[in-house]
PDB file of C-alpha atoms in Angstrom:
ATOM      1  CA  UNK O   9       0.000   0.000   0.000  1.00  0.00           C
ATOM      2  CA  UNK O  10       1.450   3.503  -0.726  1.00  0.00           C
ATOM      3  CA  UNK O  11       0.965   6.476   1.831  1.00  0.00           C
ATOM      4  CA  UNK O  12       2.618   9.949   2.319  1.00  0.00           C
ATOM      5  CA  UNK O  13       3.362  11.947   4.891  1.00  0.00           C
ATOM      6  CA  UNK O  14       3.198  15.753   5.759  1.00  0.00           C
ATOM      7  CA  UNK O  15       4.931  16.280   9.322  1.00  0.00           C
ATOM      8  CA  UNK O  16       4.491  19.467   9.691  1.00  0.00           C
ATOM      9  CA  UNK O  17       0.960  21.152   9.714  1.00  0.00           C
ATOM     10  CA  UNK O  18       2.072  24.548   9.535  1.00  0.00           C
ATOM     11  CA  UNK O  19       5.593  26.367   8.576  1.00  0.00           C
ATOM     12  CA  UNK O  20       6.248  29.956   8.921  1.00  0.00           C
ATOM     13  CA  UNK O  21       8.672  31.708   7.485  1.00  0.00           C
ATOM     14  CA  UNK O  22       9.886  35.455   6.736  1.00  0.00           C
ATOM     15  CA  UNK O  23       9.604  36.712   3.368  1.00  0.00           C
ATOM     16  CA  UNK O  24      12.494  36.580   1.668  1.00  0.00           C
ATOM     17  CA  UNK O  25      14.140  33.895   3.445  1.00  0.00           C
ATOM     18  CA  UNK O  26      14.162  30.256   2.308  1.00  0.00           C
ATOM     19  CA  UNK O  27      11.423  27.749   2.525  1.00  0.00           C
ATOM     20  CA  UNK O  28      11.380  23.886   3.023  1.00  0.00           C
ATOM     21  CA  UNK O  29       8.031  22.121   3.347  1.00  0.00           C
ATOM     22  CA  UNK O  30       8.642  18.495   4.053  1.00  0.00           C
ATOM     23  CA  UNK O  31       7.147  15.069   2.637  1.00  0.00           C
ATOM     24  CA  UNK O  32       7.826  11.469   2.996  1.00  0.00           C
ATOM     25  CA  UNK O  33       6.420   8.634   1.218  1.00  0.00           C
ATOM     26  CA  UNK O  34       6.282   5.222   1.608  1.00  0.00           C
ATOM     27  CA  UNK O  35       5.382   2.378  -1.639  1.00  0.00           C
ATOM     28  CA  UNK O  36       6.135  -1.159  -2.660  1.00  0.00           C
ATOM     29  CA  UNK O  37       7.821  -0.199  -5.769  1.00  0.00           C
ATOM     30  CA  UNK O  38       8.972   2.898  -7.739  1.00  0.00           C
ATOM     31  CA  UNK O  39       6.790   6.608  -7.012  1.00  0.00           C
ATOM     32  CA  UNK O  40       5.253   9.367  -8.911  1.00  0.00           C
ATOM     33  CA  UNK O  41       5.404  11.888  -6.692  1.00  0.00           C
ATOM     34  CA  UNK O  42       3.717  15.166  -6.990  1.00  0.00           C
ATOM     35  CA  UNK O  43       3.535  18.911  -5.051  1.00  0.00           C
ATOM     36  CA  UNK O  44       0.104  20.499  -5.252  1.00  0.00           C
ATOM     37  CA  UNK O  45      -1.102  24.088  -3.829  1.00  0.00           C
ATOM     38  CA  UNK O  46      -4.512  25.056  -2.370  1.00  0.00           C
ATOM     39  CA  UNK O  47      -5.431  29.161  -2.130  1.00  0.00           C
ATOM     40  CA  UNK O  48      -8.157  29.645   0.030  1.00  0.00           C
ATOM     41  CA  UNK O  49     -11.441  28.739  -1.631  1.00  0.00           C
ATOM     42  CA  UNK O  50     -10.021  27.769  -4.670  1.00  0.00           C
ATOM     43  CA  UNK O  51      -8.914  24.065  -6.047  1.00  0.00           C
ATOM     44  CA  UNK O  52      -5.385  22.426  -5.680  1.00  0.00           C
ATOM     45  CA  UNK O  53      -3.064  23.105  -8.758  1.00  0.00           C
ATOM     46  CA  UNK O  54      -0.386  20.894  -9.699  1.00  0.00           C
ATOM     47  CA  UNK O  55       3.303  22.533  -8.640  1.00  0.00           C
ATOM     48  CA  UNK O  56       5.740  19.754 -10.068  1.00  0.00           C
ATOM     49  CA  UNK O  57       6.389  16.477 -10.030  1.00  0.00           C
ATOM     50  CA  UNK O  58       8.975  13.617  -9.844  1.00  0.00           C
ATOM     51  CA  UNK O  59       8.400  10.684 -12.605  1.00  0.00           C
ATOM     52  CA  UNK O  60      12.062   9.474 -12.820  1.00  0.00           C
ATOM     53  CA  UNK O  61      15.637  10.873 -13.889  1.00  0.00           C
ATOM     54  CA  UNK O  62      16.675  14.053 -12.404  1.00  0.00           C
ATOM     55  CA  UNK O  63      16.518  13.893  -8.831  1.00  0.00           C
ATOM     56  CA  UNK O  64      15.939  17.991  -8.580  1.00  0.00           C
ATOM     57  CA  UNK O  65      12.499  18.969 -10.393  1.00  0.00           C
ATOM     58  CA  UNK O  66      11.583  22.134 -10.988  1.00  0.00           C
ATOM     59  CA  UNK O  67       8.135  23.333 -11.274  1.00  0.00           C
ATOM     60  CA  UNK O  68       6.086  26.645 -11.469  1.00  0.00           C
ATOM     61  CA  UNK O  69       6.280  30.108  -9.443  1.00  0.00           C
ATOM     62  CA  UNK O  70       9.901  29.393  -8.332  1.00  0.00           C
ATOM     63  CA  UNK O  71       9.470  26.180  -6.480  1.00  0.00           C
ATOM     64  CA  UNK O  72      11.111  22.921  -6.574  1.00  0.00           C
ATOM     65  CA  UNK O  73      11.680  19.362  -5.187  1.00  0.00           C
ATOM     66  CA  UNK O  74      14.488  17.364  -4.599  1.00  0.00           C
ATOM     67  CA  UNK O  75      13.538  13.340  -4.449  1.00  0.00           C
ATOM     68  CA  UNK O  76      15.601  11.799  -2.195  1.00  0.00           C
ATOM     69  CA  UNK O  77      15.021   7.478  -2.513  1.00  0.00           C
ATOM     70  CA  UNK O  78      17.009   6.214   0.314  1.00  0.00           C
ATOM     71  CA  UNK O  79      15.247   9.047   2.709  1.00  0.00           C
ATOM     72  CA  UNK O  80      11.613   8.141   0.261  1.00  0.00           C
ATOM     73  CA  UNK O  81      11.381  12.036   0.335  1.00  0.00           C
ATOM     74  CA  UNK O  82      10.386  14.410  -1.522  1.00  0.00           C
ATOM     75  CA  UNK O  83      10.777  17.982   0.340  1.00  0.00           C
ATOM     76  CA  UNK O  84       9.614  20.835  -1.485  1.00  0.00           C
ATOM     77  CA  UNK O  85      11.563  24.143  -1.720  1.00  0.00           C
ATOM     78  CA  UNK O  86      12.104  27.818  -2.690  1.00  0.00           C
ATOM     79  CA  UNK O  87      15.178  30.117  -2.638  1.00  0.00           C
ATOM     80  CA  UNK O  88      13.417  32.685  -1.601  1.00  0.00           C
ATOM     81  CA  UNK O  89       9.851  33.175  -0.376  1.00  0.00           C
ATOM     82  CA  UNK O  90       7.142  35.520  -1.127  1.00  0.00           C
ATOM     83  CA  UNK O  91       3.771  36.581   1.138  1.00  0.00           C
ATOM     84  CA  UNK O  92       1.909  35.479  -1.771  1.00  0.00           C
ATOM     85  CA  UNK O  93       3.297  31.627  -1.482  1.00  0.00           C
ATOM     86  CA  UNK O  94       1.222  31.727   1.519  1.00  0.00           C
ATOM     87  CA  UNK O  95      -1.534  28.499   1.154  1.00  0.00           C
ATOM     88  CA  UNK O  96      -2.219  25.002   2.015  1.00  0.00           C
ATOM     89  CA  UNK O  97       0.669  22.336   0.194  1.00  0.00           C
ATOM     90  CA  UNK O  98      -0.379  18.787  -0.574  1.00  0.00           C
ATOM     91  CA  UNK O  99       2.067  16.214  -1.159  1.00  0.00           C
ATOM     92  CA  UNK O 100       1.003  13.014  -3.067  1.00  0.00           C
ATOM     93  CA  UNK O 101       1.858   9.811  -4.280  1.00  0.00           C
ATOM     94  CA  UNK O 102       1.328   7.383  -6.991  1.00  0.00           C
ATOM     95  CA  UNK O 103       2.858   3.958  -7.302  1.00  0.00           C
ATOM     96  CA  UNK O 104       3.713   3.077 -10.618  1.00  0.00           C
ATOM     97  CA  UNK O 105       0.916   0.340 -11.832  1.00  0.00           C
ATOM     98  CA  UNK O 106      -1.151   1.939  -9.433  1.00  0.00           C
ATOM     99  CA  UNK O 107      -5.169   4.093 -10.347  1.00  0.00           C
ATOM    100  CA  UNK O 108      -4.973   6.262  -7.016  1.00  0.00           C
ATOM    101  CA  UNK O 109      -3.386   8.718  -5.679  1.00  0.00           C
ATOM    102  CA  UNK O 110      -3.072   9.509  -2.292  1.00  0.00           C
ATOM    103  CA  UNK O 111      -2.680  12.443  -0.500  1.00  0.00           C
ATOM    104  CA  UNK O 112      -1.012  14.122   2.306  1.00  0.00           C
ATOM    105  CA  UNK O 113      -2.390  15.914   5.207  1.00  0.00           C
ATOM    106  CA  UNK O 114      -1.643  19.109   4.086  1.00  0.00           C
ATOM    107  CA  UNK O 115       1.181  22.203   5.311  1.00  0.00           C
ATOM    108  CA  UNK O 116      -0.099  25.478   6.107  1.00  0.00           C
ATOM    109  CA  UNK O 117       2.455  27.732   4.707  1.00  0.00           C
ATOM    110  CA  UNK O 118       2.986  31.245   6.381  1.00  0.00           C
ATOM    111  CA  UNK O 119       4.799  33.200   4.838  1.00  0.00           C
ATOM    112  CA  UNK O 120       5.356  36.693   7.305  1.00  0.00           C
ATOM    113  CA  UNK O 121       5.928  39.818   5.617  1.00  0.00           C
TER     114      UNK O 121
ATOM    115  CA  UNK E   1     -12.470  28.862 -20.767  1.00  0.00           C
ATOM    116  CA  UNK E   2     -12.048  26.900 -17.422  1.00  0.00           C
ATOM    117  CA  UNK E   3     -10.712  23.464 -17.516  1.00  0.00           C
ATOM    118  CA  UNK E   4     -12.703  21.760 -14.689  1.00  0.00           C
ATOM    119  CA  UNK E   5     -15.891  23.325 -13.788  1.00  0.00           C
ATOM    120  CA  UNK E   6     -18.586  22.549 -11.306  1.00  0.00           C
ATOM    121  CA  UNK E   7     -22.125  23.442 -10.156  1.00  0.00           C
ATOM    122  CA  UNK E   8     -22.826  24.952  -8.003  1.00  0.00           C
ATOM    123  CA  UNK E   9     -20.604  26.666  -6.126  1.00  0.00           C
ATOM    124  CA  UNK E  10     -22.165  26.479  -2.728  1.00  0.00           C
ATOM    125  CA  UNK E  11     -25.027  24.195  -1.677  1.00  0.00           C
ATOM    126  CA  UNK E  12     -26.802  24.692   1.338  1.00  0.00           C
ATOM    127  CA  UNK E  13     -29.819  22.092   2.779  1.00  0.00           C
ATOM    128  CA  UNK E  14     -31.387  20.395   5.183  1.00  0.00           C
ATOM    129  CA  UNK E  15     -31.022  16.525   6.502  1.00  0.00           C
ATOM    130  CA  UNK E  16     -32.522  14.606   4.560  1.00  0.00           C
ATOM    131  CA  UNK E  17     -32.948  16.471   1.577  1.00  0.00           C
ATOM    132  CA  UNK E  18     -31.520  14.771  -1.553  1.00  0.00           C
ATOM    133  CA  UNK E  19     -28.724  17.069  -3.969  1.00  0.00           C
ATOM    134  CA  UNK E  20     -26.468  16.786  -6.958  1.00  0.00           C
ATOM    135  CA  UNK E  21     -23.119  18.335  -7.914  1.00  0.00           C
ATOM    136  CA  UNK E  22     -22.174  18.608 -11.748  1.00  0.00           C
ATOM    137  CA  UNK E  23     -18.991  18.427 -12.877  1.00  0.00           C
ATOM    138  CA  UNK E  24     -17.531  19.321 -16.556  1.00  0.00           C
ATOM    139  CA  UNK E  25     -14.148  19.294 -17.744  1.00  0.00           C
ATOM    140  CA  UNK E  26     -13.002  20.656 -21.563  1.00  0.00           C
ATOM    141  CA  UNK E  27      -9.702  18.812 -21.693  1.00  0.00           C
ATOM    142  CA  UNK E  28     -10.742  16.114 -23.165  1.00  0.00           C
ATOM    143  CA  UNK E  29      -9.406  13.974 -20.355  1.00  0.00           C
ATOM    144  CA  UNK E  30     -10.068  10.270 -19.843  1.00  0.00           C
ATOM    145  CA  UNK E  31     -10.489  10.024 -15.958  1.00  0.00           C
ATOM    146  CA  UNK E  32     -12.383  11.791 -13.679  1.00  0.00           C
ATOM    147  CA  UNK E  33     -12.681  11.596  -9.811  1.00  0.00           C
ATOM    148  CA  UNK E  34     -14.354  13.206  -6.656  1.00  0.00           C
ATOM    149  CA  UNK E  35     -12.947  14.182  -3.827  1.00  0.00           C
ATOM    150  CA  UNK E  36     -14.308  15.015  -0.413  1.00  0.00           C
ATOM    151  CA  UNK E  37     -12.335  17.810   1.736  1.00  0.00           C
ATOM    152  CA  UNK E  38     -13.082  18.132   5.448  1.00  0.00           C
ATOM    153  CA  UNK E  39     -12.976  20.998   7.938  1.00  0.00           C
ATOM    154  CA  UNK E  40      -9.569  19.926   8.560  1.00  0.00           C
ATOM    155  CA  UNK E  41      -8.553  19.945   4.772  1.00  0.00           C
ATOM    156  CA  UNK E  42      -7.965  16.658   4.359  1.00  0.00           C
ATOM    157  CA  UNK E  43      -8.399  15.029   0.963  1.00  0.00           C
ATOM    158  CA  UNK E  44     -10.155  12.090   0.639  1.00  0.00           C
ATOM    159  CA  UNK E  45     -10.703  10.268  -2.734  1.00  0.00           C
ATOM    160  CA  UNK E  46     -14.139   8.811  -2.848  1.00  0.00           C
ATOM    161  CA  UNK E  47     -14.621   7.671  -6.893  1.00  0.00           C
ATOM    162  CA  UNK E  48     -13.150   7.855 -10.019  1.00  0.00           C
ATOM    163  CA  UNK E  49     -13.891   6.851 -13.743  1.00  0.00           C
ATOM    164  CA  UNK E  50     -12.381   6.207 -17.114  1.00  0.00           C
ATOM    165  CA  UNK E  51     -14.513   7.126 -19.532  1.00  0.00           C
ATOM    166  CA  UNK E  52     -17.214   6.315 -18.096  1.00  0.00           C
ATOM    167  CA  UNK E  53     -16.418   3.484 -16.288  1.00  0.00           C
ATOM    168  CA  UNK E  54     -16.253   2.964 -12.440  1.00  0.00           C
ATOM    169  CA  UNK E  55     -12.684   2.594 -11.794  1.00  0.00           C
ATOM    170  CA  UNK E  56     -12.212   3.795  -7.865  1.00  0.00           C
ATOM    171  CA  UNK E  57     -14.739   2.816  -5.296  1.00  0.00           C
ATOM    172  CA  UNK E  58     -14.026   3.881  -2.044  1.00  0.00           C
ATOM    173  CA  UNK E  59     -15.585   3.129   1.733  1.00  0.00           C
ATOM    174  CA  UNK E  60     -18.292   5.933   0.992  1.00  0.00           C
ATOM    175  CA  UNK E  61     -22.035   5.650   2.691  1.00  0.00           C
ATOM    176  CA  UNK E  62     -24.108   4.186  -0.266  1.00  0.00           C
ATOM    177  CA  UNK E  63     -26.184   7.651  -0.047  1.00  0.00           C
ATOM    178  CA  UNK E  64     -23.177   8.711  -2.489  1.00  0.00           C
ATOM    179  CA  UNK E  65     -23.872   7.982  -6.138  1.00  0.00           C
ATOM    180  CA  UNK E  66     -21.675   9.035  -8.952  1.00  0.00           C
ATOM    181  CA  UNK E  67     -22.578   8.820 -13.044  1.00  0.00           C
ATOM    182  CA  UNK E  68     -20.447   9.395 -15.637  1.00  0.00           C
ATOM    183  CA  UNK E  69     -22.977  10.029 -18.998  1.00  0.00           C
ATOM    184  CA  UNK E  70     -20.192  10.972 -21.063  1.00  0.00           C
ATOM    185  CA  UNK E  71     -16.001  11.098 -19.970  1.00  0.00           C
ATOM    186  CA  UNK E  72     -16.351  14.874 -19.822  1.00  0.00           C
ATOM    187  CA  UNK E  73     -18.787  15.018 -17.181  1.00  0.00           C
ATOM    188  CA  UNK E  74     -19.027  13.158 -13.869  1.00  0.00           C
ATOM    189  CA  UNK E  75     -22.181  13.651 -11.783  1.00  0.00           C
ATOM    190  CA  UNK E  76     -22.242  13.199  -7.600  1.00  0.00           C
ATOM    191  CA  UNK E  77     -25.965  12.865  -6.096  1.00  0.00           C
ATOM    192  CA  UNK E  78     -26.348  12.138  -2.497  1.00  0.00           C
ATOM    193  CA  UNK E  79     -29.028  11.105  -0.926  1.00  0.00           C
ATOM    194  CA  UNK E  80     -30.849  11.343   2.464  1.00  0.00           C
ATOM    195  CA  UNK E  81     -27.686  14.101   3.713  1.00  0.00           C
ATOM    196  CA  UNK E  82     -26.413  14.800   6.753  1.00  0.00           C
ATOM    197  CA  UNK E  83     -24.640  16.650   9.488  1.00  0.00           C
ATOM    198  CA  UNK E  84     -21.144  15.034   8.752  1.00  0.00           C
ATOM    199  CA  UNK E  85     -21.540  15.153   4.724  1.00  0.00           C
ATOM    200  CA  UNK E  86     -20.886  18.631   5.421  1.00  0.00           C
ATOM    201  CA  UNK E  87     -17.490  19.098   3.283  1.00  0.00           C
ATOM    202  CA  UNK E  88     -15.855  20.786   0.032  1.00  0.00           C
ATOM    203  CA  UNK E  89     -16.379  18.274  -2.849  1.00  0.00           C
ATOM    204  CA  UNK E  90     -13.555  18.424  -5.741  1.00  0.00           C
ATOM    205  CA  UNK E  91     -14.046  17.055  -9.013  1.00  0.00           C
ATOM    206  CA  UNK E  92     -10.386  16.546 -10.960  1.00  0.00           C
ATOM    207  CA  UNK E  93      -9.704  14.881 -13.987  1.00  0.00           C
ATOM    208  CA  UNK E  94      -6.156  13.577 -15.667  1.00  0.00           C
ATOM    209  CA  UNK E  95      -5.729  12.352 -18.791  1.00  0.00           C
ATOM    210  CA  UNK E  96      -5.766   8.479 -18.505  1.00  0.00           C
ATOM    211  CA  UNK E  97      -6.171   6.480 -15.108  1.00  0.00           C
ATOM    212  CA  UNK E  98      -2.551   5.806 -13.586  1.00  0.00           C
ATOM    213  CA  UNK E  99       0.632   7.006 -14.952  1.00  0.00           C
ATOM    214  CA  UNK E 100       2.678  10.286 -13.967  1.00  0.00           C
ATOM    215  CA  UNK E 101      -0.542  12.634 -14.773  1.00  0.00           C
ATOM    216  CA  UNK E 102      -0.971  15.096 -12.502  1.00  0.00           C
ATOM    217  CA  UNK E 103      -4.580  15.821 -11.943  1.00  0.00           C
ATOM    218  CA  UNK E 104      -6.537  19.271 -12.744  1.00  0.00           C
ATOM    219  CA  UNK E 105      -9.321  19.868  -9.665  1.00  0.00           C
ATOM    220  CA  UNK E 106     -12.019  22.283 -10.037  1.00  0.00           C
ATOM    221  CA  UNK E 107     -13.057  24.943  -8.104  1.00  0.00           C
ATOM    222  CA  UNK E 108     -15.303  23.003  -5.512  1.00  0.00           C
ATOM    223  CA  UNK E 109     -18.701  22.567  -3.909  1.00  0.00           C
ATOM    224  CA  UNK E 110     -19.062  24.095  -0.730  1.00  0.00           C
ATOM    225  CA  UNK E 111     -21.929  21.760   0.612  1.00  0.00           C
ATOM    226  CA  UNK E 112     -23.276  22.882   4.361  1.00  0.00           C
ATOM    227  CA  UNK E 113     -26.123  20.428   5.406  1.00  0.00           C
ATOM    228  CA  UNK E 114     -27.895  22.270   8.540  1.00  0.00           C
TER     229      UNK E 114
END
């Protein structure tokens, strides 16, 4: 069975300063792994994702992920952030051969001005 | 145009009262699911489809029934509702079931059952 872990419900951070929101994963085989981003009352939209090669992915607004297999993370990041990254994250996982995903908990980013 | 839409946008009723959420999506997209988010925002998958087949079935109260009359729409009635189906409800779509697809949700059903 896969499942994916958020340990951190909320992360604050000054503006300008880097950003780290963490995610863990756990599956039988090899992952898809993906970043999403919920705005209040809105939908999630995708950020990136890992499907293989490349162990840094880059995605959009600035972030990215590094997929790290013998931790089975996938932490994502920004150089530098910005009040308006503030919103809910969702990490989530697919196994390969797998229909579902599944999703994290969520991270409440803060992002203080 | 918007990729994922659904109606309506907020849904408001009383136990016991009987609703439906529509969901359309212009992307020509294969799969199609429905979500449930809670107060706390967590994300629960509840059923998917590929065009127009039942593909994901979760544990959900048989009160829940999705159809699928085409693969660009996927419809959620509920039945007899209460307290607790208070929730957001997502519809998403990707292009095939599986595989490294990222999913495009819509905006969401704000459903309050008083």
């Amino acid at each position: 069975a896969q499942s994916v872990a958020q340990p951190e419900d909320q992360v604050n951070v000054a503006e300008g300063n880097p950003l780290t929101v963490k995610c863990t994963y756990s599956v039988s085989g090899n992952p898809y792994l993906f970043w999403y981003v919920q705005y209040p009352n809105r939908g999630l939209q995708f950020l990136l994702k890992y499907i293989t090669g490349d162990n840094l992915v880059k995605g959009s607004y600035g972030f990215e992920a590094e997929f790290n297999k013998s931790q089975t993370s996938f932490h994502l990041k920004k150089p530098s952030a910005l009040v308006s990254d503030s919103a809910l994250y969702f990490c989530a996982v697919r196994e390969t051969g797998y229909q579902k995903v599944t999703f994290g908990t969520g991270t409440k980013l803060q992002v203080i001005p | 145009d918007t990729a994922v839409s659904q109606t309506p946008k907020y849904l408001v009723t009383q136990m016991g009262n009987d609703k439906s959420i529509k969901c359309e999506q212009n992307l020509g997209h294969d799969t199609m699911y429905w979500y449930k988010q809670d107060s706390k925002k967590f994300l629960k998958i509840m059923f998917s489809y590929n065009n127009k087949e039942l593909i994901i079935n979760e544990t959900v109260p048989n009160r829940f029934s999705p159809k699928s009359p085409d693969k660009a729409h996927l419809n959620l009635h509920i039945n007899s509702l209460e307290l607790g189906d208070s929730a957001v409800y997502f519809c998403a779509s990707s292009p095939v079931a599986g595989g490294p697809y990222e999913q495009y949700f819509g905006p969401g059903t704000r459903l309050t059952v008083t």
